[in-house]
Amino acid sequence: MFKNIFTLIFILLLIVTASAQDNNLPDGQEVYRQLKNLELYPNQVAQVQNLTLKKNVATFNFLEGKIYFLQPVLGKTTGLVFIGEGIFQFTPPTEIERYQLKKFTDSEILNARFSELYLRFTDSTFEELTSKLQFVAGEVEGKAKDINSDSRKRALKVLGKNLNTRALEDLLFAGEIEEGSLATGFFYADIKARDERRLFYIFDPKNIEEVALYRDNPKLADTEFDMVCSFHKESDYKEGNPEEKDEINPMHYKMEIELETNGKMRATCELTFIPLVDGIRVIPFWMDYRVEIEKKSEQDPSQVILIAEKGEHGFIAVFPYPLKANQEEKLLVSDSAEILDRNYFGMFFIESTVAWFPRYGFNLRSTYDLTFKTPKDYKFISVGEKIKEWTEGRYLYTHWKHDFPSKMASFNLGYFDIYQEKKEGLPEVIVYWNDDFHRKLALVYESGANMKKRVAADVLNSLNFFQNSFGKYPLDHLFATEIPYSHGQAFTGLLHLSWLTFQAEEKFEEESFRAHEVAHQWWGHMVGWNTYHDQWLSEGFAEYSGAWFAQNTLKDNKKFFGELKSWRGNIVGGHTKRGSDGTKAGPLWLGSRLNSSRSFDYYTLVYEKGAFVLHMLRNMLMDFKTFSDDKFSAMLKDFVTTYYGKNASTSDFQKIVEKHFGEDMDWFFKQWVYGIEIPKYVYSYSTQKAADKYEVTLKVRQENVSPDFKMQVPVVVVYKQEGYSVFRVWVDKPEVEVKLPPVPMEVKEIVFNPFESVLAEVEEGK
């Protein structure tokens, strides 16, 4: 196995304008050196008693103790250490976040006593405190020095945050600083609580959700820390919260990449980007956490420099001059990394499929021009359209252009066989799989026949189904490649499919899995998700799309409703093997935060509950006389058309839903997306003959939900003779009694909530 160590050698080429030669600008590398080596300042020590500092929804009460400030940099003090007695108070502004706080701390309001406090800031904290303090010159005690050193290391190790580079962003900012701008300064607190658990409080105007609270976990926990709460600053809930916090737009990547069979990658990357803010000099990029940057012994202050620490999740580029908004810039980066590894059978797998090149943000879209140099004995596939292919010596060169703006770019390499499937009017599907691997595996494990054809057929047929249901696919091809993992992953025009789906066929499960990844061409790529709160618009939609395709292609309602029943069981009761608590873990809107030390519920709620939400909308729009999905498809096509090439939020999708339902659907989203309640319906009914008709009286008791919880539930009246009728009834209070419209024949039975139409438990009462 190759070592998972990345070595990056960054060479930066920049056309430096006249402003770059401004000698009055601070040297970014020197300022960072000062920040990195900051010590406590003996001339700024203060004894404190009953001092209060408020930072948005957090309050720090310094009851008694001593404050040691850090040395100033560029005339600004950016941190302090406190030793003594204090109380940290924290009150989340929303019901969802109060629920989360209680899940982790057993209280909706946090009052934590602390004995040590480490603060870093570039906002007005220093001025707020010094107006109430009297400094004395004194010796800095050893414990305070240790806190200063340990806290900086802890921020990087536990949270992956380099506080010095974050401070550098603000200290070097040369634009206008206005109230509400991104450059008003950040605030970070490392709090040692009396129970020895550490809390981390962050207020950062550059984050979409400016306020966050973390808590570290015991050494044996599955995660090092939990994000307990994350939300917008107080004023946003009154005035609206702008989601756009990006400072640059990464327009285009031009890369040359060389891959070797020993796992080594060497690459040059020219990034063309447009600054969106005047005056920035520091741009953060992220890459795989194993990245190590080799620094030159001498760096020219007139050129861009890169800064990163070992273990950091990325690096920063420091420009020698302030960037101007809307003025195109180019950045050239050369790197090398050990990015490929192999399994026992010699199949390659990519250590990081999405972070092998410098990234700004996660959801921003770029175009790509990629030239790969690979050993010619291996087949190679990339995102984009292959423009040219040639060989030189033992290497294969391929040139790819990807003009569809995409969030990610990836590739695959291996001893692949190729199978192509083409039907008139549809994109070409090209499958890459390792036939030799599966022939060897068939000696030990069960193997299906013609698996390459089955995979290709499902990819092609699901493409056709989704084009009819969601709208046109934008490319003329779709690559499906085998990877030695148990999961799948989708890129624009390129699928990574698990080796398991090439090995054996398990009806419904494999069709659904393959179609799930195909569906990401619409849900995730054509229509992206805005923040982690909206990931269900990608994963939940793809999960349901896969099951819907399997239902349609196999004509197997029993399997389809069995899948829904399985999802319901996981959502209501959790999933022990996954470590899932189900719905009580929180609303599906919490996205990735649903995985924590308390439970692992991202899959159960984002995938399965997200899919169930879409299923409920489908059934609410369905014509039960014809079982037509035309209205449902029209809604999803409208969603794709409206947000094509954009990132949509949950509220964006709600607007589309309301347009097609013709009514306010706030109640639906509050219950199913932002809520955790799952109803239980206990129903009974009676029938009586009236003239030549039969009357049905239905009684329903609604349990386990709030009194105002409501849902429209289908009811099937099955006749003793052949046939049935379907009605819809509103259950909108704890107990309802409904008289159904008279029916023409004697009733055999009532089926309440057929077709798993509502995510609910159902019991027939007496």
PDB file of C-alpha atoms in Angstrom, residues 214-331:
ATOM      1  CA  TYR A 214     -18.540  22.989  18.839  1.00  0.00           C
ATOM      2  CA  ARG A 215     -17.739  20.575  21.645  1.00  0.00           C
ATOM      3  CA  ASP A 216     -14.858  18.139  21.832  1.00  0.00           C
ATOM      4  CA  ASN A 217     -15.471  14.475  22.513  1.00  0.00           C
ATOM      5  CA  PRO A 218     -13.782  11.860  24.702  1.00  0.00           C
ATOM      6  CA  LYS A 219     -10.881  10.012  23.097  1.00  0.00           C
ATOM      7  CA  LEU A 220     -12.925   6.874  22.438  1.00  0.00           C
ATOM      8  CA  ALA A 221     -15.743   8.706  20.646  1.00  0.00           C
ATOM      9  CA  ASP A 222     -16.289   8.144  16.917  1.00  0.00           C
ATOM     10  CA  THR A 223     -15.702  11.832  16.161  1.00  0.00           C
ATOM     11  CA  GLU A 224     -13.190  14.280  17.671  1.00  0.00           C
ATOM     12  CA  PHE A 225     -15.775  17.020  17.994  1.00  0.00           C
ATOM     13  CA  ASP A 226     -19.438  17.772  17.416  1.00  0.00           C
ATOM     14  CA  MET A 227     -20.915  20.807  15.746  1.00  0.00           C
ATOM     15  CA  VAL A 228     -23.554  21.403  18.389  1.00  0.00           C
ATOM     16  CA  CYS A 229     -25.152  24.486  16.824  1.00  0.00           C
ATOM     17  CA  SER A 230     -24.745  26.582  13.699  1.00  0.00           C
ATOM     18  CA  PHE A 231     -26.944  29.491  12.663  1.00  0.00           C
ATOM     19  CA  HIS A 232     -27.111  33.053  11.369  1.00  0.00           C
ATOM     20  CA  LYS A 233     -26.384  36.120  13.440  1.00  0.00           C
ATOM     21  CA  GLU A 234     -29.327  37.590  15.344  1.00  0.00           C
ATOM     22  CA  SER A 235     -30.044  40.464  12.949  1.00  0.00           C
ATOM     23  CA  ASP A 236     -30.371  38.115   9.960  1.00  0.00           C
ATOM     24  CA  TYR A 237     -33.548  36.594  11.371  1.00  0.00           C
ATOM     25  CA  LYS A 238     -35.133  40.049  11.358  1.00  0.00           C
ATOM     26  CA  GLU A 239     -33.589  41.597   8.256  1.00  0.00           C
ATOM     27  CA  GLY A 240     -32.942  38.550   6.069  1.00  0.00           C
ATOM     28  CA  ASN A 241     -29.737  36.584   5.690  1.00  0.00           C
ATOM     29  CA  PRO A 242     -27.605  36.949   2.548  1.00  0.00           C
ATOM     30  CA  GLU A 243     -26.219  33.565   1.516  1.00  0.00           C
ATOM     31  CA  GLU A 244     -23.535  34.901  -0.844  1.00  0.00           C
ATOM     32  CA  LYS A 245     -20.239  35.026   1.037  1.00  0.00           C
ATOM     33  CA  ASP A 246     -17.826  34.132  -1.768  1.00  0.00           C
ATOM     34  CA  GLU A 247     -14.955  36.540  -2.385  1.00  0.00           C
ATOM     35  CA  ILE A 248     -13.865  35.095  -5.732  1.00  0.00           C
ATOM     36  CA  ASN A 249     -15.454  33.185  -8.599  1.00  0.00           C
ATOM     37  CA  PRO A 250     -13.181  30.346  -9.849  1.00  0.00           C
ATOM     38  CA  MET A 251     -14.090  30.464 -13.534  1.00  0.00           C
ATOM     39  CA  HIS A 252     -11.752  28.037 -15.283  1.00  0.00           C
ATOM     40  CA  TYR A 253      -9.107  25.417 -14.515  1.00  0.00           C
ATOM     41  CA  LYS A 254      -6.448  24.526 -17.069  1.00  0.00           C
ATOM     42  CA  MET A 255      -4.453  21.565 -15.794  1.00  0.00           C
ATOM     43  CA  GLU A 256      -1.744  19.203 -16.962  1.00  0.00           C
ATOM     44  CA  ILE A 257      -1.643  16.027 -14.877  1.00  0.00           C
ATOM     45  CA  GLU A 258       0.803  13.130 -14.945  1.00  0.00           C
ATOM     46  CA  LEU A 259      -0.150   9.864 -13.233  1.00  0.00           C
ATOM     47  CA  GLU A 260       2.216   6.975 -12.515  1.00  0.00           C
ATOM     48  CA  THR A 261       1.422   3.402 -11.488  1.00  0.00           C
ATOM     49  CA  ASN A 262       3.277   3.949  -8.198  1.00  0.00           C
ATOM     50  CA  GLY A 263       0.504   6.359  -7.201  1.00  0.00           C
ATOM     51  CA  LYS A 264       2.413   9.562  -7.857  1.00  0.00           C
ATOM     52  CA  MET A 265       0.664  12.518  -9.452  1.00  0.00           C
ATOM     53  CA  ARG A 266       2.369  15.634 -10.759  1.00  0.00           C
ATOM     54  CA  ALA A 267       0.269  18.511 -12.001  1.00  0.00           C
ATOM     55  CA  THR A 268       0.231  22.145 -12.976  1.00  0.00           C
ATOM     56  CA  CYS A 269      -2.959  24.103 -12.538  1.00  0.00           C
ATOM     57  CA  GLU A 270      -3.718  27.511 -13.993  1.00  0.00           C
ATOM     58  CA  LEU A 271      -6.784  28.937 -12.293  1.00  0.00           C
ATOM     59  CA  THR A 272      -8.594  31.856 -13.864  1.00  0.00           C
ATOM     60  CA  PHE A 273     -10.746  33.626 -11.305  1.00  0.00           C
ATOM     61  CA  ILE A 274     -12.618  36.873 -10.790  1.00  0.00           C
ATOM     62  CA  PRO A 275     -12.470  38.679  -7.434  1.00  0.00           C
ATOM     63  CA  LEU A 276     -15.903  39.695  -6.180  1.00  0.00           C
ATOM     64  CA  VAL A 277     -14.689  42.040  -3.431  1.00  0.00           C
ATOM     65  CA  ASP A 278     -12.332  45.020  -3.621  1.00  0.00           C
ATOM     66  CA  GLY A 279      -9.246  44.928  -1.438  1.00  0.00           C
ATOM     67  CA  ILE A 280      -8.728  41.250  -0.626  1.00  0.00           C
ATOM     68  CA  ARG A 281      -5.149  39.993  -0.534  1.00  0.00           C
ATOM     69  CA  VAL A 282      -5.652  36.558   1.014  1.00  0.00           C
ATOM     70  CA  ILE A 283      -7.650  33.746  -0.627  1.00  0.00           C
ATOM     71  CA  PRO A 284      -8.237  30.426   1.161  1.00  0.00           C
ATOM     72  CA  PHE A 285      -8.224  27.211  -0.880  1.00  0.00           C
ATOM     73  CA  TRP A 286      -8.946  23.700   0.285  1.00  0.00           C
ATOM     74  CA  MET A 287      -7.452  20.373  -0.708  1.00  0.00           C
ATOM     75  CA  ASP A 288      -7.182  16.936   0.836  1.00  0.00           C
ATOM     76  CA  TYR A 289      -6.168  17.134   4.509  1.00  0.00           C
ATOM     77  CA  ARG A 290      -2.949  15.190   3.829  1.00  0.00           C
ATOM     78  CA  VAL A 291      -1.537  17.998   1.711  1.00  0.00           C
ATOM     79  CA  GLU A 292       1.935  19.175   2.629  1.00  0.00           C
ATOM     80  CA  ILE A 293       3.394  22.290   1.046  1.00  0.00           C
ATOM     81  CA  GLU A 294       7.092  22.608   0.375  1.00  0.00           C
ATOM     82  CA  LYS A 295       8.120  26.175   1.062  1.00  0.00           C
ATOM     83  CA  LYS A 296      10.980  27.884  -0.701  1.00  0.00           C
ATOM     84  CA  SER A 297      13.774  29.101   1.529  1.00  0.00           C
ATOM     85  CA  GLU A 298      13.395  32.567   0.041  1.00  0.00           C
ATOM     86  CA  GLN A 299      10.179  33.985  -1.367  1.00  0.00           C
ATOM     87  CA  ASP A 300       9.987  37.127  -3.433  1.00  0.00           C
ATOM     88  CA  PRO A 301       7.625  39.591  -1.691  1.00  0.00           C
ATOM     89  CA  SER A 302       6.535  40.858  -5.124  1.00  0.00           C
ATOM     90  CA  GLN A 303       5.033  37.444  -5.912  1.00  0.00           C
ATOM     91  CA  VAL A 304       2.152  35.457  -4.480  1.00  0.00           C
ATOM     92  CA  ILE A 305       3.087  33.236  -1.553  1.00  0.00           C
ATOM     93  CA  LEU A 306       1.298  30.146  -0.257  1.00  0.00           C
ATOM     94  CA  ILE A 307       0.919  29.309   3.408  1.00  0.00           C
ATOM     95  CA  ALA A 308      -0.225  26.102   5.070  1.00  0.00           C
ATOM     96  CA  GLU A 309       0.592  24.124   8.173  1.00  0.00           C
ATOM     97  CA  LYS A 310       0.954  20.365   8.454  1.00  0.00           C
ATOM     98  CA  GLY A 311      -2.449  18.743   8.811  1.00  0.00           C
ATOM     99  CA  GLU A 312      -4.296  21.793   7.541  1.00  0.00           C
ATOM    100  CA  HIS A 313      -7.240  21.254   5.202  1.00  0.00           C
ATOM    101  CA  GLY A 314      -5.855  23.468   2.453  1.00  0.00           C
ATOM    102  CA  PHE A 315      -3.756  26.607   2.138  1.00  0.00           C
ATOM    103  CA  ILE A 316      -3.988  30.335   1.548  1.00  0.00           C
ATOM    104  CA  ALA A 317      -2.652  32.372  -1.352  1.00  0.00           C
ATOM    105  CA  VAL A 318      -1.338  35.772  -0.255  1.00  0.00           C
ATOM    106  CA  PHE A 319      -1.222  38.358  -3.021  1.00  0.00           C
ATOM    107  CA  PRO A 320       1.312  41.200  -2.992  1.00  0.00           C
ATOM    108  CA  TYR A 321      -1.374  43.746  -3.844  1.00  0.00           C
ATOM    109  CA  PRO A 322      -5.105  44.236  -3.183  1.00  0.00           C
ATOM    110  CA  LEU A 323      -7.286  42.578  -5.794  1.00  0.00           C
ATOM    111  CA  LYS A 324      -9.910  44.582  -7.645  1.00  0.00           C
ATOM    112  CA  ALA A 325     -13.472  43.350  -7.981  1.00  0.00           C
ATOM    113  CA  ASN A 326     -14.422  42.043 -11.440  1.00  0.00           C
ATOM    114  CA  GLN A 327     -10.826  42.201 -12.711  1.00  0.00           C
ATOM    115  CA  GLU A 328      -9.721  38.788 -14.000  1.00  0.00           C
ATOM    116  CA  GLU A 329      -6.704  37.180 -12.326  1.00  0.00           C
ATOM    117  CA  LYS A 330      -4.674  34.041 -13.020  1.00  0.00           C
ATOM    118  CA  LEU A 331      -2.881  31.803 -10.559  1.00  0.00           C
TER     119      LEU A 331
END
